[in-house]
Tab-separated table of C-alpha atoms in Angstrom:
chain	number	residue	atom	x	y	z
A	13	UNK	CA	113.370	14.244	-27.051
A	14	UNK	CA	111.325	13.986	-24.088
A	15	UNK	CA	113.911	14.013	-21.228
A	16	UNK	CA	111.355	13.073	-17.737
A	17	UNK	CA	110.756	9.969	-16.962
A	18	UNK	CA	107.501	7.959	-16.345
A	19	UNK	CA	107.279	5.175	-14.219
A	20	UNK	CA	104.236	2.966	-14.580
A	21	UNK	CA	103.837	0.505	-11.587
A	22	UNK	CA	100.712	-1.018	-12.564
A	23	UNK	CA	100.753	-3.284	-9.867
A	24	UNK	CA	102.288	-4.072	-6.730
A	25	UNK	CA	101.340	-7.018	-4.478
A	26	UNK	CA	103.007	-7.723	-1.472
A	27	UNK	CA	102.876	-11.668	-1.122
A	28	UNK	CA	103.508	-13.949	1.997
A	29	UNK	CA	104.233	-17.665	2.043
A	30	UNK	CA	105.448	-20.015	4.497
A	31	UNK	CA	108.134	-22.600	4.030
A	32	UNK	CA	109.206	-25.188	6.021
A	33	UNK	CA	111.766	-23.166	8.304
A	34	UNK	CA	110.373	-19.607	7.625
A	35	UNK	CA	107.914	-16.993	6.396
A	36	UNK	CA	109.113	-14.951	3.881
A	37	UNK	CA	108.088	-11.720	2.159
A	38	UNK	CA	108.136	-11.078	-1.460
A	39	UNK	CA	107.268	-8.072	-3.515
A	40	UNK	CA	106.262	-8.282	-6.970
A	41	UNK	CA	106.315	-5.398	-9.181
A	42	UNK	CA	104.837	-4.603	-12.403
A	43	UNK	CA	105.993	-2.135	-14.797
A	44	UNK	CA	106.272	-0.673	-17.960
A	45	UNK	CA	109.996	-0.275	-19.056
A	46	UNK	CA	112.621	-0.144	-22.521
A	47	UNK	CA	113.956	-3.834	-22.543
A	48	UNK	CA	116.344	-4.773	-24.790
A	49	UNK	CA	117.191	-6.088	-27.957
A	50	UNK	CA	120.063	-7.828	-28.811
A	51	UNK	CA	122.779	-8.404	-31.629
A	52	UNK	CA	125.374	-11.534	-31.005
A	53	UNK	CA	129.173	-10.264	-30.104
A	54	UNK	CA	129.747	-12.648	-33.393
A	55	UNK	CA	126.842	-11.316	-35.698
A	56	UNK	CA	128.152	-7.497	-34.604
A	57	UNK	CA	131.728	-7.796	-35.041
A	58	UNK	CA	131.296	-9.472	-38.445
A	59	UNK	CA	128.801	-6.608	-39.834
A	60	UNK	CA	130.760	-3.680	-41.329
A	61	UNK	CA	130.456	-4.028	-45.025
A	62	UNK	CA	130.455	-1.493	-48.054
A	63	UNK	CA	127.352	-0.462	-49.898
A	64	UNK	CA	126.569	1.934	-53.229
A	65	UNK	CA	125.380	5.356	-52.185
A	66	UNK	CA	122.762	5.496	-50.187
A	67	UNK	CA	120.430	8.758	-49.499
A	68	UNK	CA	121.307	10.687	-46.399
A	69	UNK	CA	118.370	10.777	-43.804
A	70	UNK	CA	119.979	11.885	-40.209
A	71	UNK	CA	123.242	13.349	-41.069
A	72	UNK	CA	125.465	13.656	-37.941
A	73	UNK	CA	129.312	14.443	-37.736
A	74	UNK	CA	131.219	15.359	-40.565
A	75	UNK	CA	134.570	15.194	-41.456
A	76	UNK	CA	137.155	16.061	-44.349
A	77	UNK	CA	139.935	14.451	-45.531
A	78	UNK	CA	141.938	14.442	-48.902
A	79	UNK	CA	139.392	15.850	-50.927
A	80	UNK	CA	136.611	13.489	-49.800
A	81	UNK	CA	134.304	14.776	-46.860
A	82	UNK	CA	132.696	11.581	-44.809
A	83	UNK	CA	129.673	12.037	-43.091
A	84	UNK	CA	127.939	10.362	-40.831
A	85	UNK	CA	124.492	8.851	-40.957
A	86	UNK	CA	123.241	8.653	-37.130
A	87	UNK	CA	123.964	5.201	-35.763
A	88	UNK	CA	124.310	3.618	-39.013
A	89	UNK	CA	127.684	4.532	-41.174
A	90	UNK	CA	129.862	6.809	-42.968
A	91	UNK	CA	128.508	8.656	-46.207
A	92	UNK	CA	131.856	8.799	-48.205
A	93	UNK	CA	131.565	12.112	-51.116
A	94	UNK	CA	134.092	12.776	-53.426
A	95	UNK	CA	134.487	16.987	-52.833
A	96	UNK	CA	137.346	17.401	-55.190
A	97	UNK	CA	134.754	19.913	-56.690
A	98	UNK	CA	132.819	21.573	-54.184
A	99	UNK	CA	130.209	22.733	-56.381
A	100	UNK	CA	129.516	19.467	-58.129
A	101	UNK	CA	130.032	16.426	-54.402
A	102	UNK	CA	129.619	13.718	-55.516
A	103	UNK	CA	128.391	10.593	-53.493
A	104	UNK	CA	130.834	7.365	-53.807
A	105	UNK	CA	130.058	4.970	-50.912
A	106	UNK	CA	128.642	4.287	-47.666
A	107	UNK	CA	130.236	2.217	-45.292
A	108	UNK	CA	127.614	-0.055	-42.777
A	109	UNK	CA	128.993	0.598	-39.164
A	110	UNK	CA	126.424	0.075	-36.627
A	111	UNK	CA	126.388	2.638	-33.893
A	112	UNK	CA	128.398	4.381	-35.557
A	113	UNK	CA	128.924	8.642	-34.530
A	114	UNK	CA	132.078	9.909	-34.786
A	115	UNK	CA	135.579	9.537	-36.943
A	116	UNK	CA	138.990	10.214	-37.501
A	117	UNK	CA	141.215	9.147	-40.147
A	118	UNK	CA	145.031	9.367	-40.374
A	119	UNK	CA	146.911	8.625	-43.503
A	120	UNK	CA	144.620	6.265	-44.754
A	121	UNK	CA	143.300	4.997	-42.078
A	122	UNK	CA	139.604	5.567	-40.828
A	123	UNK	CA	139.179	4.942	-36.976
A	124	UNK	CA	135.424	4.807	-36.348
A	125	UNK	CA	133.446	4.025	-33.586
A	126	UNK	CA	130.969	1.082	-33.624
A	127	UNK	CA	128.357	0.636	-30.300
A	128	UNK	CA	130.789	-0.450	-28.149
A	129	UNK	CA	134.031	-1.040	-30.227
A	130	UNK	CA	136.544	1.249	-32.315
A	131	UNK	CA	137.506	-0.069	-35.431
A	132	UNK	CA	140.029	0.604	-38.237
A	133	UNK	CA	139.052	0.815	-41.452
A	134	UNK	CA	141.872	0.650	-44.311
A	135	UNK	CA	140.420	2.522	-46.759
A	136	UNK	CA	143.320	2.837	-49.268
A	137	UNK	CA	140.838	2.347	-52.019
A	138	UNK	CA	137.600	3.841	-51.158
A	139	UNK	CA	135.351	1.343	-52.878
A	140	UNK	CA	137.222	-1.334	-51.360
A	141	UNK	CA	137.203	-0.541	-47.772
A	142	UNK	CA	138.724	-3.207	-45.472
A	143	UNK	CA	138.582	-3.696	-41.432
A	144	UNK	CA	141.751	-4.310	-40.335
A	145	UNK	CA	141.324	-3.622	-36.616
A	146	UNK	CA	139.415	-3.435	-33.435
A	147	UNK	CA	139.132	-2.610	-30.084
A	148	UNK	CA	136.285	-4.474	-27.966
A	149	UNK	CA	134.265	-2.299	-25.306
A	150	UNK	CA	136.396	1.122	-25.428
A	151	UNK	CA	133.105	2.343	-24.812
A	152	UNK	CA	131.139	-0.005	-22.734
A	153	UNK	CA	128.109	1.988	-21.737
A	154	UNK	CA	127.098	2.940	-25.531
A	155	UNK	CA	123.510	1.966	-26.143
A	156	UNK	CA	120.835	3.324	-28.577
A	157	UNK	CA	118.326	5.362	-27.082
A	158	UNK	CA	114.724	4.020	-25.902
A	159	UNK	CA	111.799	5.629	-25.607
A	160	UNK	CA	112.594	8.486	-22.721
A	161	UNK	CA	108.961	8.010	-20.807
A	162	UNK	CA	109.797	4.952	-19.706
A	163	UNK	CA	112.520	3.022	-17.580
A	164	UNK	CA	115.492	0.887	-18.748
A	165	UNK	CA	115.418	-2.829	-17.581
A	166	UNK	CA	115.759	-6.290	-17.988
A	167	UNK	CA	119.678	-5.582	-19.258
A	168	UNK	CA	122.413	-8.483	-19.468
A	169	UNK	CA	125.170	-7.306	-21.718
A	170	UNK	CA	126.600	-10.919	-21.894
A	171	UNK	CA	123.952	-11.547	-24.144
A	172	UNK	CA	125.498	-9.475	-26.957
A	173	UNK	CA	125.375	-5.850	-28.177
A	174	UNK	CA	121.987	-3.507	-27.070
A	175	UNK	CA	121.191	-2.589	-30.542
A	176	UNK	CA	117.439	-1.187	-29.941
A	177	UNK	CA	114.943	-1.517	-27.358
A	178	UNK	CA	111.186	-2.409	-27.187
A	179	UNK	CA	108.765	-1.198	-24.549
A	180	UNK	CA	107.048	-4.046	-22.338
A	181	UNK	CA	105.583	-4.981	-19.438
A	182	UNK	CA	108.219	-6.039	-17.075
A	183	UNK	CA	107.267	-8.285	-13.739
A	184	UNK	CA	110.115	-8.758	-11.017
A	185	UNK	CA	109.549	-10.342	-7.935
A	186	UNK	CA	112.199	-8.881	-5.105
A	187	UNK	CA	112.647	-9.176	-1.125
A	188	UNK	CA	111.901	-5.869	0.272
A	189	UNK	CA	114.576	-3.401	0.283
A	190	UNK	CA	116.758	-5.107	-2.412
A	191	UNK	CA	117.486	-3.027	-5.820
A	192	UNK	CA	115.209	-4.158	-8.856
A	193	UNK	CA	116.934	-6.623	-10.936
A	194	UNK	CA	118.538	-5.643	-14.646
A	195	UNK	CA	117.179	-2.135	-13.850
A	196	UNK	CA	119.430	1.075	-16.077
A	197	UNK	CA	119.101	4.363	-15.277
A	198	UNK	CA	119.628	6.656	-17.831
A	199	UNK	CA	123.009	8.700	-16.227
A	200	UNK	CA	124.759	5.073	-16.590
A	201	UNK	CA	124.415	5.044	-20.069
A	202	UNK	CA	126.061	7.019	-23.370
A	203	UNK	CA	123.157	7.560	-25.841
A	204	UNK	CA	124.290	7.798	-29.543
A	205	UNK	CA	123.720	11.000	-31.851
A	206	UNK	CA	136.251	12.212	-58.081
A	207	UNK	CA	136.648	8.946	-60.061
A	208	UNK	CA	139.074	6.549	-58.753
A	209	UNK	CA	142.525	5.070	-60.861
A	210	UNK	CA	143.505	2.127	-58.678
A	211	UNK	CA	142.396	3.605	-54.870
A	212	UNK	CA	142.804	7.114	-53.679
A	213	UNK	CA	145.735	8.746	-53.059
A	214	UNK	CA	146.016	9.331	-49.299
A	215	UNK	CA	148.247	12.329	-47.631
A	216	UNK	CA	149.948	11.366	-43.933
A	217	UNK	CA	148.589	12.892	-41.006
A	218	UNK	CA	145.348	13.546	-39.768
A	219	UNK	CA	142.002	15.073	-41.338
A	220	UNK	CA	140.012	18.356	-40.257
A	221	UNK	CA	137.317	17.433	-37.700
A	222	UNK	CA	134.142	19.445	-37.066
A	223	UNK	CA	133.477	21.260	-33.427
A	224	UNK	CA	131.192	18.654	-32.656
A	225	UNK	CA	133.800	16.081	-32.781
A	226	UNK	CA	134.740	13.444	-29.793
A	227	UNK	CA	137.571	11.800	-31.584
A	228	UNK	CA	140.962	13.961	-31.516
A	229	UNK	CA	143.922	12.834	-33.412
A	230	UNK	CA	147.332	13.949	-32.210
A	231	UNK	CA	150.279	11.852	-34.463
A	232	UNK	CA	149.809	8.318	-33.505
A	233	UNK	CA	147.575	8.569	-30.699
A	234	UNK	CA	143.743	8.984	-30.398
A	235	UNK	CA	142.157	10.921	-28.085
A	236	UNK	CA	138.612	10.121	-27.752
A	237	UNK	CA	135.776	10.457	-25.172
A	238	UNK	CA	134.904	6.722	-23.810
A	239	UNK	CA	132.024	8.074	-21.439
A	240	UNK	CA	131.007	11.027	-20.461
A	241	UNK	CA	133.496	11.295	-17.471
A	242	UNK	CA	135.997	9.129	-19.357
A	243	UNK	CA	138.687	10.306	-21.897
A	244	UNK	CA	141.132	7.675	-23.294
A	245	UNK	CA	143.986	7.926	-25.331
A	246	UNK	CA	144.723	4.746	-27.644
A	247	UNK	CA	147.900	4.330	-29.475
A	248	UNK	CA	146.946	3.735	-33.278
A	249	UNK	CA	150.522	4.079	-34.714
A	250	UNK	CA	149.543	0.040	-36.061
A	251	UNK	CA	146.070	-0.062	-36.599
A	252	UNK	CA	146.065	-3.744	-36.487
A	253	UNK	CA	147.410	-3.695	-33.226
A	254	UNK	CA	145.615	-0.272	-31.595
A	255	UNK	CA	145.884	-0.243	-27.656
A	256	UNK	CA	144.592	1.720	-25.127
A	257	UNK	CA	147.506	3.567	-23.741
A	258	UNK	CA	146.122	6.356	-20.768
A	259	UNK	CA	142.488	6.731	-19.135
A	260	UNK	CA	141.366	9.663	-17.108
A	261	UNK	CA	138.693	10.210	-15.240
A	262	UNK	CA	136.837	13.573	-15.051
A	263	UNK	CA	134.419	15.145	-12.797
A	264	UNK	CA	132.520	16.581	-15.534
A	265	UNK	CA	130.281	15.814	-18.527
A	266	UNK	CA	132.258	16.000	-21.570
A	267	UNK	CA	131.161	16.291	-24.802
A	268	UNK	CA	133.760	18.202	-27.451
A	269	UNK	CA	137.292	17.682	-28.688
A	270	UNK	CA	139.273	20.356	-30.454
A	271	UNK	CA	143.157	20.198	-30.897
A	272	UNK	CA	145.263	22.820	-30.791
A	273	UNK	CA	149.027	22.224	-30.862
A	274	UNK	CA	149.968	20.409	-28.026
A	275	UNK	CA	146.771	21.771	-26.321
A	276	UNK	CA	143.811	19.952	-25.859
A	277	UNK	CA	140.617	21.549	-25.720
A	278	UNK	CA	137.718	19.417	-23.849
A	279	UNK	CA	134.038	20.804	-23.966
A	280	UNK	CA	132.325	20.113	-21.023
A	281	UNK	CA	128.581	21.066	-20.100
A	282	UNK	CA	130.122	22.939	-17.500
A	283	UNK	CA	133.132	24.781	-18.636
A	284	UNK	CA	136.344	24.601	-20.682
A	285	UNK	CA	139.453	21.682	-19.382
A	286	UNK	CA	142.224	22.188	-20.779
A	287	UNK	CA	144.952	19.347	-21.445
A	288	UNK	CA	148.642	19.718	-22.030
A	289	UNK	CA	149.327	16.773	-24.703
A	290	UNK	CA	152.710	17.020	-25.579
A	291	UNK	CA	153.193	13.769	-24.107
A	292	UNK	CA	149.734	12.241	-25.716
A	293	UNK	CA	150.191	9.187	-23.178
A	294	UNK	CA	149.996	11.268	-20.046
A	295	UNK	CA	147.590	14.153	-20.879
A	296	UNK	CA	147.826	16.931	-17.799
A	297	UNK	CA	145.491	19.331	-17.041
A	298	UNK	CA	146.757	22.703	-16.622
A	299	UNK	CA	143.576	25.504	-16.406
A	300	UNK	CA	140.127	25.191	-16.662
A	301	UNK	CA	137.747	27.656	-17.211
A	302	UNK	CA	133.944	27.553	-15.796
A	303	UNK	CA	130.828	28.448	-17.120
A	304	UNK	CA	126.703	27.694	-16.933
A	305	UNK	CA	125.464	24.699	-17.547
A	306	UNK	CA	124.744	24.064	-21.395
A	307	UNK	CA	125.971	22.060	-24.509
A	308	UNK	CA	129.425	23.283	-24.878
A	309	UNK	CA	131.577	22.814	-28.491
A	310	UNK	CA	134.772	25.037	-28.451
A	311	UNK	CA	137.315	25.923	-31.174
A	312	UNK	CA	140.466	28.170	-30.326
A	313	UNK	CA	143.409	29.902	-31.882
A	314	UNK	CA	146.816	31.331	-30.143
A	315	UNK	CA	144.955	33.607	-28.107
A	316	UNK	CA	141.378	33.190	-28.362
A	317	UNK	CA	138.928	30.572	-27.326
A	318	UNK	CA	135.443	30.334	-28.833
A	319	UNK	CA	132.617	28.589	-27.105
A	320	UNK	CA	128.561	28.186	-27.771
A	321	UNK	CA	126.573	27.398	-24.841
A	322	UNK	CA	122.973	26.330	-25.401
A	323	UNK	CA	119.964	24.963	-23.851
A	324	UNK	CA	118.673	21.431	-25.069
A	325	UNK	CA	117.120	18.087	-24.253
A	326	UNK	CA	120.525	17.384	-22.076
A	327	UNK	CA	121.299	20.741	-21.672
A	328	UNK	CA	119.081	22.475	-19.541
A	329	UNK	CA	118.962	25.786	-17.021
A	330	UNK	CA	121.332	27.211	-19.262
A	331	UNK	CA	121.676	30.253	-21.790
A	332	UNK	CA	122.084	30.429	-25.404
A	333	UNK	CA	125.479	32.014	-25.440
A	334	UNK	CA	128.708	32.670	-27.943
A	335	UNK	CA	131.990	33.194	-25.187
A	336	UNK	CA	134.740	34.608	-25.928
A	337	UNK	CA	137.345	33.671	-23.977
A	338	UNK	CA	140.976	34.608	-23.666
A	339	UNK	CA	143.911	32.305	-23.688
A	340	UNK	CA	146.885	34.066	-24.300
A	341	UNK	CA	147.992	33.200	-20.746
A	342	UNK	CA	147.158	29.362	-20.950
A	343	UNK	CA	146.925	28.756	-16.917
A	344	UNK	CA	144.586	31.442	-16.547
A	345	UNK	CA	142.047	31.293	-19.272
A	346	UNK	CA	139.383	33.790	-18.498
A	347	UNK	CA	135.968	35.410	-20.026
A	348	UNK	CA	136.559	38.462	-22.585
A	349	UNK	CA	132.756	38.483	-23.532
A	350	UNK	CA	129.471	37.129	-24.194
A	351	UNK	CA	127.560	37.429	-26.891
A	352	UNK	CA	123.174	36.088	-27.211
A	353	UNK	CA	122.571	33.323	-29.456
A	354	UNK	CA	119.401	31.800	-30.586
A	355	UNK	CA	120.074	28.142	-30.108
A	356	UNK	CA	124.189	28.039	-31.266
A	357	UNK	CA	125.769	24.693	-32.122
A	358	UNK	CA	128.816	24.162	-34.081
A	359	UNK	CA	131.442	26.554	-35.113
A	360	UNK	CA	134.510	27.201	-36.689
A	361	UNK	CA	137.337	29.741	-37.261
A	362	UNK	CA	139.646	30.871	-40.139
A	363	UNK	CA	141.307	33.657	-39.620
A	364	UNK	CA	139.171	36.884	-38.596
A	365	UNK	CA	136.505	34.660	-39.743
A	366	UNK	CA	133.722	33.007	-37.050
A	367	UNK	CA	131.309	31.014	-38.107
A	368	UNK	CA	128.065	30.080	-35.979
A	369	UNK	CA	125.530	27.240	-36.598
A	370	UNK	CA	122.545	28.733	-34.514
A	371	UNK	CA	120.275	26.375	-34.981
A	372	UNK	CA	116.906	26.667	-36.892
A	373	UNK	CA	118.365	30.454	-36.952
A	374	UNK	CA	120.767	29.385	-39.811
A	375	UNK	CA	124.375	30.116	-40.072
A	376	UNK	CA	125.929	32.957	-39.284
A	377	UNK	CA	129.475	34.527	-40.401
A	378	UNK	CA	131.265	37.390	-38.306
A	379	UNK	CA	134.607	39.518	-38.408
A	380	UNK	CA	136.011	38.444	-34.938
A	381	UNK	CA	138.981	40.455	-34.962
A	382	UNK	CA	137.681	42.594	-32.710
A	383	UNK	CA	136.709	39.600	-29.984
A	384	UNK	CA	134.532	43.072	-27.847
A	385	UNK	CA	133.055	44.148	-30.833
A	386	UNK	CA	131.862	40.562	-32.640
A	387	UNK	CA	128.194	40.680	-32.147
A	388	UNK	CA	128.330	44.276	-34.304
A	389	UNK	CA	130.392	42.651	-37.274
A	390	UNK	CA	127.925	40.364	-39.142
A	391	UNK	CA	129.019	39.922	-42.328
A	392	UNK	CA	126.350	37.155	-43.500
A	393	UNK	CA	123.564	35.367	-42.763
A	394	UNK	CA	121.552	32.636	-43.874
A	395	UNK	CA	118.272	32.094	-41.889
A	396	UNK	CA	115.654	29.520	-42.462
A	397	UNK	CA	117.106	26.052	-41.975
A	398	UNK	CA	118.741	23.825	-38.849
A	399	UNK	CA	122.458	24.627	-38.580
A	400	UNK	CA	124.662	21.778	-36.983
A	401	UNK	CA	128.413	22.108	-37.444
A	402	UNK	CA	130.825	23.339	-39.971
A	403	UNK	CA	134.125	22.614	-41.220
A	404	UNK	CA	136.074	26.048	-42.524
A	405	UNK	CA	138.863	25.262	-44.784
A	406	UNK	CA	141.062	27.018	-47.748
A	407	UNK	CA	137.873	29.123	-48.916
A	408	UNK	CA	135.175	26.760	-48.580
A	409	UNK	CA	132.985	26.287	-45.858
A	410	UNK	CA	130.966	22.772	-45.534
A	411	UNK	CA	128.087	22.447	-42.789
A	412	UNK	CA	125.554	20.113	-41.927
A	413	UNK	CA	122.118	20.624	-41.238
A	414	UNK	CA	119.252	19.090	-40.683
A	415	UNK	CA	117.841	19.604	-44.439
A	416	UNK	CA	121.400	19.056	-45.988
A	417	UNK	CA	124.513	19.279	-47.142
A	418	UNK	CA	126.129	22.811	-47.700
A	419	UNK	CA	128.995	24.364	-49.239
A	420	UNK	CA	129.778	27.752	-49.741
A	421	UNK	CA	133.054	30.126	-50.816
A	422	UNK	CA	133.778	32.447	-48.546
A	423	UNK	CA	137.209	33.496	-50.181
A	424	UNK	CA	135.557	36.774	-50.718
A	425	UNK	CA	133.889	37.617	-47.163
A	426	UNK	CA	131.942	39.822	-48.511
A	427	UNK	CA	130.484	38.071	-51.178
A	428	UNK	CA	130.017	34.626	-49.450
A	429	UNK	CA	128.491	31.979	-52.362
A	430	UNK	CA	126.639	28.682	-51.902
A	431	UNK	CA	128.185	26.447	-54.300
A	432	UNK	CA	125.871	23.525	-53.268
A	433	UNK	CA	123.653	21.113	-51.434
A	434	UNK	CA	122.752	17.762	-50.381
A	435	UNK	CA	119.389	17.683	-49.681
A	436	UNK	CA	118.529	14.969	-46.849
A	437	UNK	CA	115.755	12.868	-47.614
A	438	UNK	CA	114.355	11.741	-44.626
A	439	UNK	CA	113.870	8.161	-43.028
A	440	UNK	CA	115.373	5.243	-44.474
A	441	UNK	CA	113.103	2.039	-44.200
């Protein structure tokens, strides 16, 4: 993704006139910028529907639930796959959400978000899916991503949702010294990235997340990240009646959710917050713990936290890093060691086992027990393909890349097996 960006003033005339009482001075600027295009409030809020399986061209997020792991298509929807049998997935739905990047689901219950609205999605039986809820503009500044040479202008949110953009020439006319009309800048805006017998049979509780996630379920509350310096907490105890309960504000860039306990782990692009949660409505900080500026997902166990730092499109003058860092005394989190990466992205832990997406150097699986000693205990790994995040869980390890969908068993460590794949096909016209 390009991340500078090009201003073309192609022209600029200063203009005088005089009126009746006085002369006045008006400058009129031409430009090329990303204007908008826009979906009616009525058009998007009607939209989510259910649709037969559909390939999988820009996989995203995934999560897993009850046997079924749902996985996001970029901006689009959910990919729902029946992984009763790891070795055999098997594709069942997809459900149309527009804008849609990240999920939780509790009970049966799938909160999603949607552009600028979270929505609940009863999905008692999967092939039946039905919105039951919504919450308008829990994240207000959501917008697709335009074309990063250029500007962002021309915007009016009352005219409905941003749902693309279009680059054009823009003319505004302006008195000297006053701010150019409808003009965005980029910082003010969140850029998006088994047979059934009558309906599935859905456990209480929540499902497992991957590292990359920025929705947090803790009981009946959702923790989510609204904006970048924005976490709220809604209440979704009745998901036809979900309210926004707590809002704090944060002086840093978040990006990651990980729940542990009554802890809450936020990634930021500059170091680790953490959040005591025990009362979800009131989450307090209690330690923080800083580090360079990169991408930052985080997973953690009783005493350890684990972090990848990398460089990136919004995540530069920083290191490709693994941290290890210790949390045993929960005010005073501090850095055991640091391991190089190549490019590291998602992980995940079960029990002595750590496992790294590194990017386009494939996934890699250490013995951690040792947290001095990690970087020396490779036990696999598999090079060649983009790694993005993983889900580790009861033997079986499912990751998304950029070529697919993976499973492996890793009940024998040594002897880790892929049981399968989803390839990923590309664009979908």
């Amino acid at each position: 993704m390009k991340t500078s960006v090009r201003l073309l003033l192609t022209v600029l005339v200063m203009t005088a006139f005089l009126s009746s009482c006085s002369d006045k001075t008006v400058e009129r600027i031409t430009y090329e910028a990303n204007v908008p295009v826009y979906l009616s409030f009525n058009e998007f809020r009607t939209s989510f529907a259910k649709s037969d399986p559909v390939e999988i061209s820009h996989p995203g997020k995934i999560y897993f639930k009850d046997n079924f792991l749902f996985v996001n298509e970029v901006g689009k929807g959910i990919h729902v796959i029946d992984n009763s049998d790891p070795a055999n997935p098997v594709k069942k739905a997809f459900y149309e959400i527009m804008g849609n990047v990240d999920m939780a689901i509790r009970g049966n219950i799938l909160f999603a978000d949607s552009y600028i609205d979270l929505v609940a999605i009863d999905i008692s039986d999967i092939e039946d899916p039905v919105e039951i809820g919504r919450i308008e503009n829990v994240f207000p500044e959501v917008v697709p991503e335009g074309d990063g040479w250029y500007p962002y202008a021309m915007v009016d949110k009352a005219q409905g949702v941003i749902v693309d953009w279009e680059v054009r020439t823009v003319t505004e006319e302006r008195e000297p010294g006053s701010s150019w009309n409808g003009h965005l800048y980029r910082g003010e805006m969140m850029f998006l990235a088994s047979s059934f017998d009558g309906g599935a049979k859905w456990s209480a509780g929540a499902g497992t997340a991957g590292s990359m996630a920025r929705f947090m379920l803790n009981d009946k509350y959702l923790h989510l990240i609204a904006h970048p310096w924005m976490m709220k907490t809604v209440d979704v105890a009745e998901a036809e009646d979900m309210s926004i309960v707590d809002s704090i504000n944060v002086s840093r860039n978040m990006e990651t959710l990980f729940l542990l306990g009554e802890k809450l782990f936020v990634g930021t692009t500059t170091g680790l917050l953490i959040y005591d949660v025990t009362d979800a409505t009131r989450p307090g900080l209690i330690s923080h713990y800083d580090h360079i500026t990169a991408c930052d997902p985080v997973v953690a166990n009783e005493n350890y936290a684990y972090v990848t730092l990398r460089t990136g499109t919004r995540c530069a003058n920083g290191q490709n890093l693994l941290e290890v860092i210790d949390i045993s005394s929960i005010t005073s989190p501090y850095l055991v060691k640091s391991y190089p990466m190549y490019n590291p992205h998602g992980l995940g832990i079960d029990g002595d086992l750590l496992f790294v997406c590194d990017g386009t150097a494939g996934l890699k699986v250490y013995d951690k027990s040792d947290p001095l000693d990690i970087i020396n205990r490779k036990i696999a790994h598999y090079p060649g393909f983009f790694t993005y995040d993983v889900i580790p869980m009861d033997g079986t390890l499912m990751l998304v890349g950029e070529e697919g969908i993976y499973q492996y068993d890793y009940s024998d460590p040594q002897n880790i097996v892929e049981l399968s794949q989803i390839p990923i096909t590309g664009d979908e016209e």
